[in-house]
PDB file of C-alpha atoms and ligand atoms in Angstrom:
ATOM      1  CA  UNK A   1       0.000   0.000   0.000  1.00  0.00           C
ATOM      2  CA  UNK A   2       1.315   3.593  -0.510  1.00  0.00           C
ATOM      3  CA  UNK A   3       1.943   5.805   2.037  1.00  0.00           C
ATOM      4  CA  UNK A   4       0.695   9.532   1.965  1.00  0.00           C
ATOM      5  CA  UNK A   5       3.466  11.185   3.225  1.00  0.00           C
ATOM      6  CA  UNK A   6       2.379  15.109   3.909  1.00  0.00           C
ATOM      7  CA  UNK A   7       3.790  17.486   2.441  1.00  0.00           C
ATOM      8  CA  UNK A   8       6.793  19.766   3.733  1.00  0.00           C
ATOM      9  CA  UNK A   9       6.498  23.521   3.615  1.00  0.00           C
ATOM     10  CA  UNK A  10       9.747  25.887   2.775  1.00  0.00           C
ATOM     11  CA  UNK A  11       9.306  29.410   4.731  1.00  0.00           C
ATOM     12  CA  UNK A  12      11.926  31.604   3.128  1.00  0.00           C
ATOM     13  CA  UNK A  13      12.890  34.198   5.376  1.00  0.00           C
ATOM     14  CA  UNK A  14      13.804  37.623   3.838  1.00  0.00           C
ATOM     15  CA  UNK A  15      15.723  39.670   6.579  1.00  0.00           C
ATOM     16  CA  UNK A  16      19.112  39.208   5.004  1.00  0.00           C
ATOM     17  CA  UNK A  17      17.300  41.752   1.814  1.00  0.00           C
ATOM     18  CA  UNK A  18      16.841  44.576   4.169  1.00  0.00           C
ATOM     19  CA  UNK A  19      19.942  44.051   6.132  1.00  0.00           C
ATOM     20  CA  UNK A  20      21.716  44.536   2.970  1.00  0.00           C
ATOM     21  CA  UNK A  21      19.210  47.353   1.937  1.00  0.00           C
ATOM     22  CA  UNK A  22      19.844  49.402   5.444  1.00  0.00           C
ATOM     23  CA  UNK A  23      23.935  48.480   5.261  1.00  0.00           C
ATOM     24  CA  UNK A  24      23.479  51.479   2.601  1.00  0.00           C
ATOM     25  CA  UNK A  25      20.233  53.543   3.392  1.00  0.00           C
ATOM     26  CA  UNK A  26      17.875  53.794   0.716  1.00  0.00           C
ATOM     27  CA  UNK A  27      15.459  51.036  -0.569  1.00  0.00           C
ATOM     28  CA  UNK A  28      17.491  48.750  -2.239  1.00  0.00           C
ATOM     29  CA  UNK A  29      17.280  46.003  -2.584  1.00  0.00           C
ATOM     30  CA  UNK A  30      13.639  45.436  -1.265  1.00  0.00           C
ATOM     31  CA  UNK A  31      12.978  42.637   1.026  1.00  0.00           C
ATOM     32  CA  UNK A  32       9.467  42.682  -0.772  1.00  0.00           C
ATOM     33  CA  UNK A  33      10.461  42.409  -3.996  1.00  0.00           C
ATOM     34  CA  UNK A  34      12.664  39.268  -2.639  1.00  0.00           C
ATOM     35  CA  UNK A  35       9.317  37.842  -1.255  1.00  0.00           C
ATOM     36  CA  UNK A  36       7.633  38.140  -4.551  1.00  0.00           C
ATOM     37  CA  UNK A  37      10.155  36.527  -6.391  1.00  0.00           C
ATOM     38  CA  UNK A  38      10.489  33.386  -3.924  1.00  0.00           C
ATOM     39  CA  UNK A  39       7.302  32.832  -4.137  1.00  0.00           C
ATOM     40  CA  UNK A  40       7.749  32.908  -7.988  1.00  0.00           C
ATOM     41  CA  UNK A  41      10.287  30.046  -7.339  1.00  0.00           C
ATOM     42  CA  UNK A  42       8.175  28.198  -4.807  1.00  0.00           C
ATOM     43  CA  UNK A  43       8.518  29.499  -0.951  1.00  0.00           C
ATOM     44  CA  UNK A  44       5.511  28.805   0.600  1.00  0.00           C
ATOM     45  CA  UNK A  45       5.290  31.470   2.494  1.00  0.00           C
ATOM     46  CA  UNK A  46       7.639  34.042   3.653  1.00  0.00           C
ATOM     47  CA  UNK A  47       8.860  35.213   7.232  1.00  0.00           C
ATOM     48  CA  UNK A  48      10.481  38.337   8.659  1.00  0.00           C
ATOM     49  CA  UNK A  49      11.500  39.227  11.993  1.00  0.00           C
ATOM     50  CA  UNK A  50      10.550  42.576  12.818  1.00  0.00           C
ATOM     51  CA  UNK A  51      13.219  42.926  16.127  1.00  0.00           C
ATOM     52  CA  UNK A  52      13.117  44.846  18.780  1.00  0.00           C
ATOM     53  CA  UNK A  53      15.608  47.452  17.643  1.00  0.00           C
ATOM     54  CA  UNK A  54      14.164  47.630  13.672  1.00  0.00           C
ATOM     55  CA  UNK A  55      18.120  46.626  12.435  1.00  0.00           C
ATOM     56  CA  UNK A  56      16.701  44.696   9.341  1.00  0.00           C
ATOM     57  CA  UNK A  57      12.900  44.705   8.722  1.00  0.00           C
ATOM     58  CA  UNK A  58      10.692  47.572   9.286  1.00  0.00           C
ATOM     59  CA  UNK A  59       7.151  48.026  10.057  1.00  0.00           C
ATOM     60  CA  UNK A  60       6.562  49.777   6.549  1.00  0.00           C
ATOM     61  CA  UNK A  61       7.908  46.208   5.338  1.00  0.00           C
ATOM     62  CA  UNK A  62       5.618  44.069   7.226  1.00  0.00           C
ATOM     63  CA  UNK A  63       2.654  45.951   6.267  1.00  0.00           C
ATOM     64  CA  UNK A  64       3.837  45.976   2.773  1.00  0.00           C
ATOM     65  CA  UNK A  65       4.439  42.427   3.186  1.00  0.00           C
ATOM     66  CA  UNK A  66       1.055  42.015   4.451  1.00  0.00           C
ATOM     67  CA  UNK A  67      -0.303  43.901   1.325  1.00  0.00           C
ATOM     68  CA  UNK A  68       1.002  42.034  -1.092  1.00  0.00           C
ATOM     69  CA  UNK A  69       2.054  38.539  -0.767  1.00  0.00           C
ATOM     70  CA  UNK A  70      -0.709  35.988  -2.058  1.00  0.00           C
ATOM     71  CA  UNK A  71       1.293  33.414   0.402  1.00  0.00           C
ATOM     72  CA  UNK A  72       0.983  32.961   4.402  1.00  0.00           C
ATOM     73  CA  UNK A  73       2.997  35.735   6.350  1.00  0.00           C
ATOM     74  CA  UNK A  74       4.856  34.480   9.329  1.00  0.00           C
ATOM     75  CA  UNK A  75       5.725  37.314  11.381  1.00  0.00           C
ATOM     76  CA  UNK A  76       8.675  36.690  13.346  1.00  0.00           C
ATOM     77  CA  UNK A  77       8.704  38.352  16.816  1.00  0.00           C
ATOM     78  CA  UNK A  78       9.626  39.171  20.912  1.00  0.00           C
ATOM     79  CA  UNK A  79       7.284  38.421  23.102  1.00  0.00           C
ATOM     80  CA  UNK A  80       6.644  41.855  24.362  1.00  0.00           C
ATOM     81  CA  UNK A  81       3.823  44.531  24.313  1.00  0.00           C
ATOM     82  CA  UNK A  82       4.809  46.257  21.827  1.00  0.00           C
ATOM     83  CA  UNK A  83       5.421  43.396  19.305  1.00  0.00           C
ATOM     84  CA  UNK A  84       2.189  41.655  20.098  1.00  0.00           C
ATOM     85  CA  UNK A  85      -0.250  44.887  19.366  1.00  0.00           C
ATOM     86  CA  UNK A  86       1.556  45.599  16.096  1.00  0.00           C
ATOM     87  CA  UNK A  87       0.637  41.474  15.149  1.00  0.00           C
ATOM     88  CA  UNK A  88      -2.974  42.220  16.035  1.00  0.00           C
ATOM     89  CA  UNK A  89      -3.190  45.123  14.030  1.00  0.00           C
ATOM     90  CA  UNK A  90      -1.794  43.482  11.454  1.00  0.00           C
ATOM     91  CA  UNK A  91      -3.119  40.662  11.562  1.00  0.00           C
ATOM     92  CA  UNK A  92      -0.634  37.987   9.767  1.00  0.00           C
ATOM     93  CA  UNK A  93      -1.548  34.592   9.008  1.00  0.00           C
ATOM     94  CA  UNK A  94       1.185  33.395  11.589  1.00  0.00           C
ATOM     95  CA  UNK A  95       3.144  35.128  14.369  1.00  0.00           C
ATOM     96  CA  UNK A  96       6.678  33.314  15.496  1.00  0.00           C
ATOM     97  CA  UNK A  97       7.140  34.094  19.063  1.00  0.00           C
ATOM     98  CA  UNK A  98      11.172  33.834  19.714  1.00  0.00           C
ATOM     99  CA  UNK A  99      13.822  35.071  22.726  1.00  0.00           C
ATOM    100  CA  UNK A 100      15.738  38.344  21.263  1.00  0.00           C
ATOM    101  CA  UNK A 101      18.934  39.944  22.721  1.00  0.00           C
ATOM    102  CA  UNK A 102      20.267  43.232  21.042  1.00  0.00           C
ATOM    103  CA  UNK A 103      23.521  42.114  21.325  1.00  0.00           C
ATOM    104  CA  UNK A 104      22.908  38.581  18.992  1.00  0.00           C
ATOM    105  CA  UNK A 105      23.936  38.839  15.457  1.00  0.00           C
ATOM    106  CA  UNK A 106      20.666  36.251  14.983  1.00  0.00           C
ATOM    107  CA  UNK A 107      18.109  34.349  17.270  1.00  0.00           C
ATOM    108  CA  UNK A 108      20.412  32.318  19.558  1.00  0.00           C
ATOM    109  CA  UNK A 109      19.011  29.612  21.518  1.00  0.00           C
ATOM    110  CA  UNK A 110      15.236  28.654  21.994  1.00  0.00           C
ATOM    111  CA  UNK A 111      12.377  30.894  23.450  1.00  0.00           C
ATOM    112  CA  UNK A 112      11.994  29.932  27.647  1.00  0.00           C
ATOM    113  CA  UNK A 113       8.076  28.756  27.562  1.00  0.00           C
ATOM    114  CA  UNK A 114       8.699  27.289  31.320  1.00  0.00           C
ATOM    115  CA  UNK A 115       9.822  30.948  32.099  1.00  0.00           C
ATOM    116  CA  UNK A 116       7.389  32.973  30.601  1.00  0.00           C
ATOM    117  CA  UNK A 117       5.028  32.047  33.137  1.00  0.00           C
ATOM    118  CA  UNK A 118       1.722  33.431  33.036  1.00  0.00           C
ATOM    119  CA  UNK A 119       2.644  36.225  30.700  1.00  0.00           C
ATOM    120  CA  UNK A 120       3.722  34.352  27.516  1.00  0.00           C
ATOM    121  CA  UNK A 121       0.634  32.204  28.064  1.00  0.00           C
ATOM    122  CA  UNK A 122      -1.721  35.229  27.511  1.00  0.00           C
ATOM    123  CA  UNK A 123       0.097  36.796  24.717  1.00  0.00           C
ATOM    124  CA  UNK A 124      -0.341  33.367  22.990  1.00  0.00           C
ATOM    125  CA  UNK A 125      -3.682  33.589  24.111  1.00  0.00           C
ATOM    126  CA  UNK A 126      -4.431  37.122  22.721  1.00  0.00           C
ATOM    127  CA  UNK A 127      -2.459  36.324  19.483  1.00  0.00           C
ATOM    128  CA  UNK A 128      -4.354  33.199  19.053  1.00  0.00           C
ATOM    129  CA  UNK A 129      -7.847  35.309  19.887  1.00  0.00           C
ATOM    130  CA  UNK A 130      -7.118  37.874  16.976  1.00  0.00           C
ATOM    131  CA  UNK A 131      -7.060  34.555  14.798  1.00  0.00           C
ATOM    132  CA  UNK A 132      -3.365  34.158  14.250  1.00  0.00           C
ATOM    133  CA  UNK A 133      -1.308  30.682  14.437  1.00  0.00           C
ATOM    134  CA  UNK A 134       1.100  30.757  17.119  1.00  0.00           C
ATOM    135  CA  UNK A 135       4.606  29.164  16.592  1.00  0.00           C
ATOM    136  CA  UNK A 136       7.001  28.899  19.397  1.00  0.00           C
ATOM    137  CA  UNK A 137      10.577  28.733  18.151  1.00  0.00           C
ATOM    138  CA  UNK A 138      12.496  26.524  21.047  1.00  0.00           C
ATOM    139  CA  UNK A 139      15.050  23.817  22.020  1.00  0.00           C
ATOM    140  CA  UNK A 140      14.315  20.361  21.207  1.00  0.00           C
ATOM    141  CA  UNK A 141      13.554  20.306  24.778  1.00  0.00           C
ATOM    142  CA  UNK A 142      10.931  17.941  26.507  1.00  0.00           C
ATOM    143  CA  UNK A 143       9.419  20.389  29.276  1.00  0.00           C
ATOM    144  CA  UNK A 144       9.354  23.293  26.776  1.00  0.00           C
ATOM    145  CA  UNK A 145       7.367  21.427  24.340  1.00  0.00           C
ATOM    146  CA  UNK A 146       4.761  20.314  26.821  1.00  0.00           C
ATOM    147  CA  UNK A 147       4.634  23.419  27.855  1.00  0.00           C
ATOM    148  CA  UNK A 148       3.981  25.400  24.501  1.00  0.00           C
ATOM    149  CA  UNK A 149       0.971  22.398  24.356  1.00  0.00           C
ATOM    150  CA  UNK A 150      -0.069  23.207  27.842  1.00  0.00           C
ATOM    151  CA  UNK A 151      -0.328  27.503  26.746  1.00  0.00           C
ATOM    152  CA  UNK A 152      -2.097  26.888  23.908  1.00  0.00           C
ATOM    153  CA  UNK A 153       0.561  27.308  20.816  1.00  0.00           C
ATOM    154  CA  UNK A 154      -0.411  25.439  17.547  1.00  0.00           C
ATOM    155  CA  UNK A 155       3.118  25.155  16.682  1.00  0.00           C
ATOM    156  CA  UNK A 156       6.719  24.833  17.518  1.00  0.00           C
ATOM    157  CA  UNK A 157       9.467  25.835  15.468  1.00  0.00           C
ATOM    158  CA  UNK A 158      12.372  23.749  16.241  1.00  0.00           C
ATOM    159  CA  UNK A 159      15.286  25.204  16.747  1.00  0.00           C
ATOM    160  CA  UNK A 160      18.061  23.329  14.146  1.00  0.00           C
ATOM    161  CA  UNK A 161      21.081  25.996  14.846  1.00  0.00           C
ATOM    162  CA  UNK A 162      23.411  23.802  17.018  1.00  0.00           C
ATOM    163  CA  UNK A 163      22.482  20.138  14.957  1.00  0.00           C
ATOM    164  CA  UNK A 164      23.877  22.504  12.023  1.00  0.00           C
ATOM    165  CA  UNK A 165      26.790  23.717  13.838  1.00  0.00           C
ATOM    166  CA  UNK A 166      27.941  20.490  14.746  1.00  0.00           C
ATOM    167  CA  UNK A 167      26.726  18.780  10.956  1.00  0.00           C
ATOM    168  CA  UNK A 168      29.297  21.861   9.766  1.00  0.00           C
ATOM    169  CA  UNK A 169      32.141  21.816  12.506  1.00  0.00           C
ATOM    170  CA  UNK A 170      32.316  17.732  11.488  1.00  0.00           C
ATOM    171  CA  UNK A 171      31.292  16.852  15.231  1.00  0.00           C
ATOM    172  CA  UNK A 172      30.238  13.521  14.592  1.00  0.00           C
ATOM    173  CA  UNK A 173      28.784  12.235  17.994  1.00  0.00           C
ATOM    174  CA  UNK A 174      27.482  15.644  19.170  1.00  0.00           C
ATOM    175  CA  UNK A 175      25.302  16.132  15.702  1.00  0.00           C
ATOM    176  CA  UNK A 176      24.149  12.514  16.167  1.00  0.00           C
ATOM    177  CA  UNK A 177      22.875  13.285  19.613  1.00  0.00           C
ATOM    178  CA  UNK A 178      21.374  16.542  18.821  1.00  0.00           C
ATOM    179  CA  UNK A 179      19.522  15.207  16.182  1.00  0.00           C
ATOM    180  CA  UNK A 180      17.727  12.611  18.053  1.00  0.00           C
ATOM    181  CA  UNK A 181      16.649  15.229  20.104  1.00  0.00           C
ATOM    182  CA  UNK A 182      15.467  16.815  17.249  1.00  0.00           C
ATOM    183  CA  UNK A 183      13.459  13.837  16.071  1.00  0.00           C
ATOM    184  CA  UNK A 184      11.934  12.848  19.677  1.00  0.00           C
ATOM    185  CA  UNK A 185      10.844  16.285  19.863  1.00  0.00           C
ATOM    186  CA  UNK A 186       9.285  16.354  16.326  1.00  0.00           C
ATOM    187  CA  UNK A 187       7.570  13.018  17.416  1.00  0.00           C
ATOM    188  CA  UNK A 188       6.458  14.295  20.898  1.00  0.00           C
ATOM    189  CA  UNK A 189       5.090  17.961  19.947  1.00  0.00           C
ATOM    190  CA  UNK A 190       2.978  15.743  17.073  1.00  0.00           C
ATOM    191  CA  UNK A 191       1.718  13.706  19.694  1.00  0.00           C
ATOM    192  CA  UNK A 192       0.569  16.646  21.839  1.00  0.00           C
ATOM    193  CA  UNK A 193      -1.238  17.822  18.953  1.00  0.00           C
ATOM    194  CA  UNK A 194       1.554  20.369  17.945  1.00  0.00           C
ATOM    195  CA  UNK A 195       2.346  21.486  14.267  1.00  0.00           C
ATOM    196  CA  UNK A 196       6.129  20.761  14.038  1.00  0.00           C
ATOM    197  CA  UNK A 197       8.621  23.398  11.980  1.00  0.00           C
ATOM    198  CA  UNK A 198      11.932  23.274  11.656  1.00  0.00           C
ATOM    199  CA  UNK A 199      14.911  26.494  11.395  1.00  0.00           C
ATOM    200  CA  UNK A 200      18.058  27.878  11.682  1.00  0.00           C
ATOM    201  CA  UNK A 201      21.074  27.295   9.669  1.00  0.00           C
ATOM    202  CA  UNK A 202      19.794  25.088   7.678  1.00  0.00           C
ATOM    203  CA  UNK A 203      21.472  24.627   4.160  1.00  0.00           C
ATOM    204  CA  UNK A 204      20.329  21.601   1.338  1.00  0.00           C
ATOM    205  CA  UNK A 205      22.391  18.439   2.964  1.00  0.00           C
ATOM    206  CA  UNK A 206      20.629  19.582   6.341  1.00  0.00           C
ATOM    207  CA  UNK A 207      17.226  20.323   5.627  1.00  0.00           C
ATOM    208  CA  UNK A 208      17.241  17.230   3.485  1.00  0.00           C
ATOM    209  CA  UNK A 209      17.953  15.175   6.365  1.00  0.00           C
ATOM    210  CA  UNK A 210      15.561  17.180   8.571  1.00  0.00           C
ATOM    211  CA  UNK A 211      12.826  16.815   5.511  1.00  0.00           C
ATOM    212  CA  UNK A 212      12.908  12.979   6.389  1.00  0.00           C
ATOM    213  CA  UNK A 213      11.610  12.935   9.471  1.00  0.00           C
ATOM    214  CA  UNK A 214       7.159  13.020   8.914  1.00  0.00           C
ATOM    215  CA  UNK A 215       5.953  15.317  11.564  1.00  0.00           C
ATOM    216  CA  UNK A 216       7.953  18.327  10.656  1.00  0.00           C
ATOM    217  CA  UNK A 217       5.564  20.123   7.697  1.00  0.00           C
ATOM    218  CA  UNK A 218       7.284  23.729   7.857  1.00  0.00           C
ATOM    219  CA  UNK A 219      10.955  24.658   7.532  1.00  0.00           C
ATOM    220  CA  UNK A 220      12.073  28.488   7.436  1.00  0.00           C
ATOM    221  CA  UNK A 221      15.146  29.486   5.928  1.00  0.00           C
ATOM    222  CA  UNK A 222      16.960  32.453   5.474  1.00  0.00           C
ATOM    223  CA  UNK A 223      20.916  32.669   5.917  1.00  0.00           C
ATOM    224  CA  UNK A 224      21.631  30.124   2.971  1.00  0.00           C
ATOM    225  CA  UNK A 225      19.118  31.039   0.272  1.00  0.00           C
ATOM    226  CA  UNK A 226      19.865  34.558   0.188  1.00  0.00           C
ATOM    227  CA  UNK A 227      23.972  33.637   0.420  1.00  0.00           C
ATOM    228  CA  UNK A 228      23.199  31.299  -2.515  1.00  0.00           C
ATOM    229  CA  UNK A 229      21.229  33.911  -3.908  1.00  0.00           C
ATOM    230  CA  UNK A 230      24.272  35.837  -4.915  1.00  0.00           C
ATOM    231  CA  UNK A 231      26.157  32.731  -6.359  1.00  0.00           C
ATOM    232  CA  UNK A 232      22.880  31.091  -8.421  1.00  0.00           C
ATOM    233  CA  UNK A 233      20.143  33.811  -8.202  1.00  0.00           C
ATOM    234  CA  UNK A 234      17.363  33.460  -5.381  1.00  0.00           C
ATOM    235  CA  UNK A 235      15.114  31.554  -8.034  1.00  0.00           C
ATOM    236  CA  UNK A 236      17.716  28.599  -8.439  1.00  0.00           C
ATOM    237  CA  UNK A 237      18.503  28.798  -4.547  1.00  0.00           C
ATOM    238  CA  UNK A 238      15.055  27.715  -4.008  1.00  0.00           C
ATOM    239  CA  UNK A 239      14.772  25.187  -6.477  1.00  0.00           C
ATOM    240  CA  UNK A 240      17.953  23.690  -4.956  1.00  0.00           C
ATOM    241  CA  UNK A 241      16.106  23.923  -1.481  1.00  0.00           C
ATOM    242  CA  UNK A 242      13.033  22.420  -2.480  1.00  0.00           C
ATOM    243  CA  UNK A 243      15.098  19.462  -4.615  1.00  0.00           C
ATOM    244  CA  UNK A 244      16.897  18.520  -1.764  1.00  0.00           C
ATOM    245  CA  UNK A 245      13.378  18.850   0.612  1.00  0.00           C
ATOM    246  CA  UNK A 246      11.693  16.630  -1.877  1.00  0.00           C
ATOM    247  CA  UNK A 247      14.143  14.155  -2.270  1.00  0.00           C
ATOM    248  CA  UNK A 248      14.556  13.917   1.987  1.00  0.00           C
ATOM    249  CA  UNK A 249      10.851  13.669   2.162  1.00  0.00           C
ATOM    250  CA  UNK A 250      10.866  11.009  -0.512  1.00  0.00           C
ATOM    251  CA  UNK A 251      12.657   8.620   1.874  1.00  0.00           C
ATOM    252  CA  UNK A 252      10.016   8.488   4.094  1.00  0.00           C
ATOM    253  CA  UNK A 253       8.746   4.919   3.869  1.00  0.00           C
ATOM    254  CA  UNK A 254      11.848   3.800   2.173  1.00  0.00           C
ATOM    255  CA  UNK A 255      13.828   2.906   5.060  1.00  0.00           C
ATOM    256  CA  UNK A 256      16.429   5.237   4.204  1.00  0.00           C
ATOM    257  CA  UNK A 257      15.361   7.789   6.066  1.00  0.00           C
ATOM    258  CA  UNK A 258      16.985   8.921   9.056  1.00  0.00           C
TER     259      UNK A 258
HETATM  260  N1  LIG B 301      13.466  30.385  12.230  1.00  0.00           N
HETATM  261  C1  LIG B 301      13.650  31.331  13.187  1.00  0.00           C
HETATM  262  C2  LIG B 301      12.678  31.370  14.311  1.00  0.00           C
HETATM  263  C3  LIG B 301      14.701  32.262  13.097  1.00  0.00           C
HETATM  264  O1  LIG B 301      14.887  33.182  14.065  1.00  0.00           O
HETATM  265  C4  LIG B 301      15.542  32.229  11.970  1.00  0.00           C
HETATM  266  C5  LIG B 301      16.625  33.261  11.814  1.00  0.00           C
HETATM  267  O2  LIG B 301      16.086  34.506  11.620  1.00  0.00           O
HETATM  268  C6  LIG B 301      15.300  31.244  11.009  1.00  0.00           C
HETATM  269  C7  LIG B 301      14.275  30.325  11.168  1.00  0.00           C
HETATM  270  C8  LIG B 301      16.128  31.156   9.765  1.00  0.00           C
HETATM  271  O3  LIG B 301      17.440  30.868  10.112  1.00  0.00           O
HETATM  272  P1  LIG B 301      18.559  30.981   8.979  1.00  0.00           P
HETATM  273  O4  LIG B 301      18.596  32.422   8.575  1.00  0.00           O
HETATM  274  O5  LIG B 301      19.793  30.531   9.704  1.00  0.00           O
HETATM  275  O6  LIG B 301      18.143  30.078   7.868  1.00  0.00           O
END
């Protein structure tokens, strides 16, 4: 019998476009027009972090954004105040919560659900209210994900930065033992009822790998498609992506997965 295997998503984040845009001033080259394209080349949908301190994205591009793109908007965001009224006004198909620091050069580590207490649990809550999907991006991390389940979130974005680092610094063991985490958490959070998506320094040989394991439906990707961008144009940096997605999702049911 065949097995329906269902489908992955690619997210292509588009921060890198404006961080390159405001290195110079000006409004080139536009993070929107980016969007446009990917979808052209077959991003699912398209995310941007609008932080804390406006370095990258700003809130003329996320309404513009919202305006425009015929694809699901994942708005990538702090869990303050501030960021959580701008969501509702805007009113995104998705809102990412994750843990920002000034100081980071990109989201490091996983967003502290067992520490956001009561607080985090209502701005999921209000988000979720206004009709938005709620992703949590966090540590393959047992408590954490039974705790997004417990506040409410519909998904969790798993957080893929140190697997990669350790895939990329030839770490063996380590990568081997962060990626069962990764797959016992994919398995768990689907079991709670959780939508499972997968991010951060992801390039083709990793999100192929990732692709093979069925719960995750969502990966979002920024850092390599937009480096690859310059080397074979964003459309054939996405087709690469989604070749290597395809064939990692393709091993489901073969055995050869991971
Ligand atoms: N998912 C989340 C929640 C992120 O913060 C980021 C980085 O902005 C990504 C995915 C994409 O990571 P990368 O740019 O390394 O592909």
């Amino acid at each position: 019998m065949t097995r329906i295997v269902p489908p992955l998503r690619l997210g292509v984040n588009v921060d890198h476009v404006a961080t390159l845009r405001n290195a110079r001033g000006g409004v080139l080259p536009d993070p929107v027009r980016a969007a446009q394209l990917a979808c052209a080349a077959g991003a699912d949908g398209i995310t941007a972090h609008l932080r804390e301190d406006r370095r990258h994205i700003s809130d003329a591009d996320m309404r513009r954004l919202k305006d425009v793109l015929l694809v699901p908007l994942n708005f990538e965001m702090a869990a303050t105040d501030e960021m959580v009224a701008l969501a509702i006004d805007l009113a995104p198909h998705a809102c990412c919560l994750v843990p920002e620091r000034r100081e980071e050069r990109t989201t490091e580590g996983g967003l502290d659900v067992l520490g956001g207490g009561i607080d985090l649990a209502r701005k999921v809550e209000r988000l979720g209210a206004a009709g938005i999907r709620v992703s949590l991006f966090i540590a393959p991390d047992e408590d954490q994900i039974a705790r997004a389940a417990d506040i409410g979130a519909a998904v969790v974005e798993l957080h893929t930065g140190a697997w990669c680092e350790f895939v990329a610094a030839g770490e063996t063991a380590r990568a081997g033992a962060e990626f069962a985490r990764l797959a016992n958490a994919a398995r768990q959070g689907a079991a709670l009822g959780l939508e499972i998506h997968a991010g951060h320094g992801l390039d083709c040989a990793t999100a192929g790998i990732i692709a093979a394991l069925e719960p995750v439906r969502e990966l979002n990707i920024g850092h390599f498609l937009i480096g690859e961008a310059i080397f074979a144009g964003l459309e054939g940096a996405i087709r690469q992506m989604r070749h290597a997605m395809a064939q990692g999702r393709a091993a489901i049911g073969t055995g050869t997965a991971a």
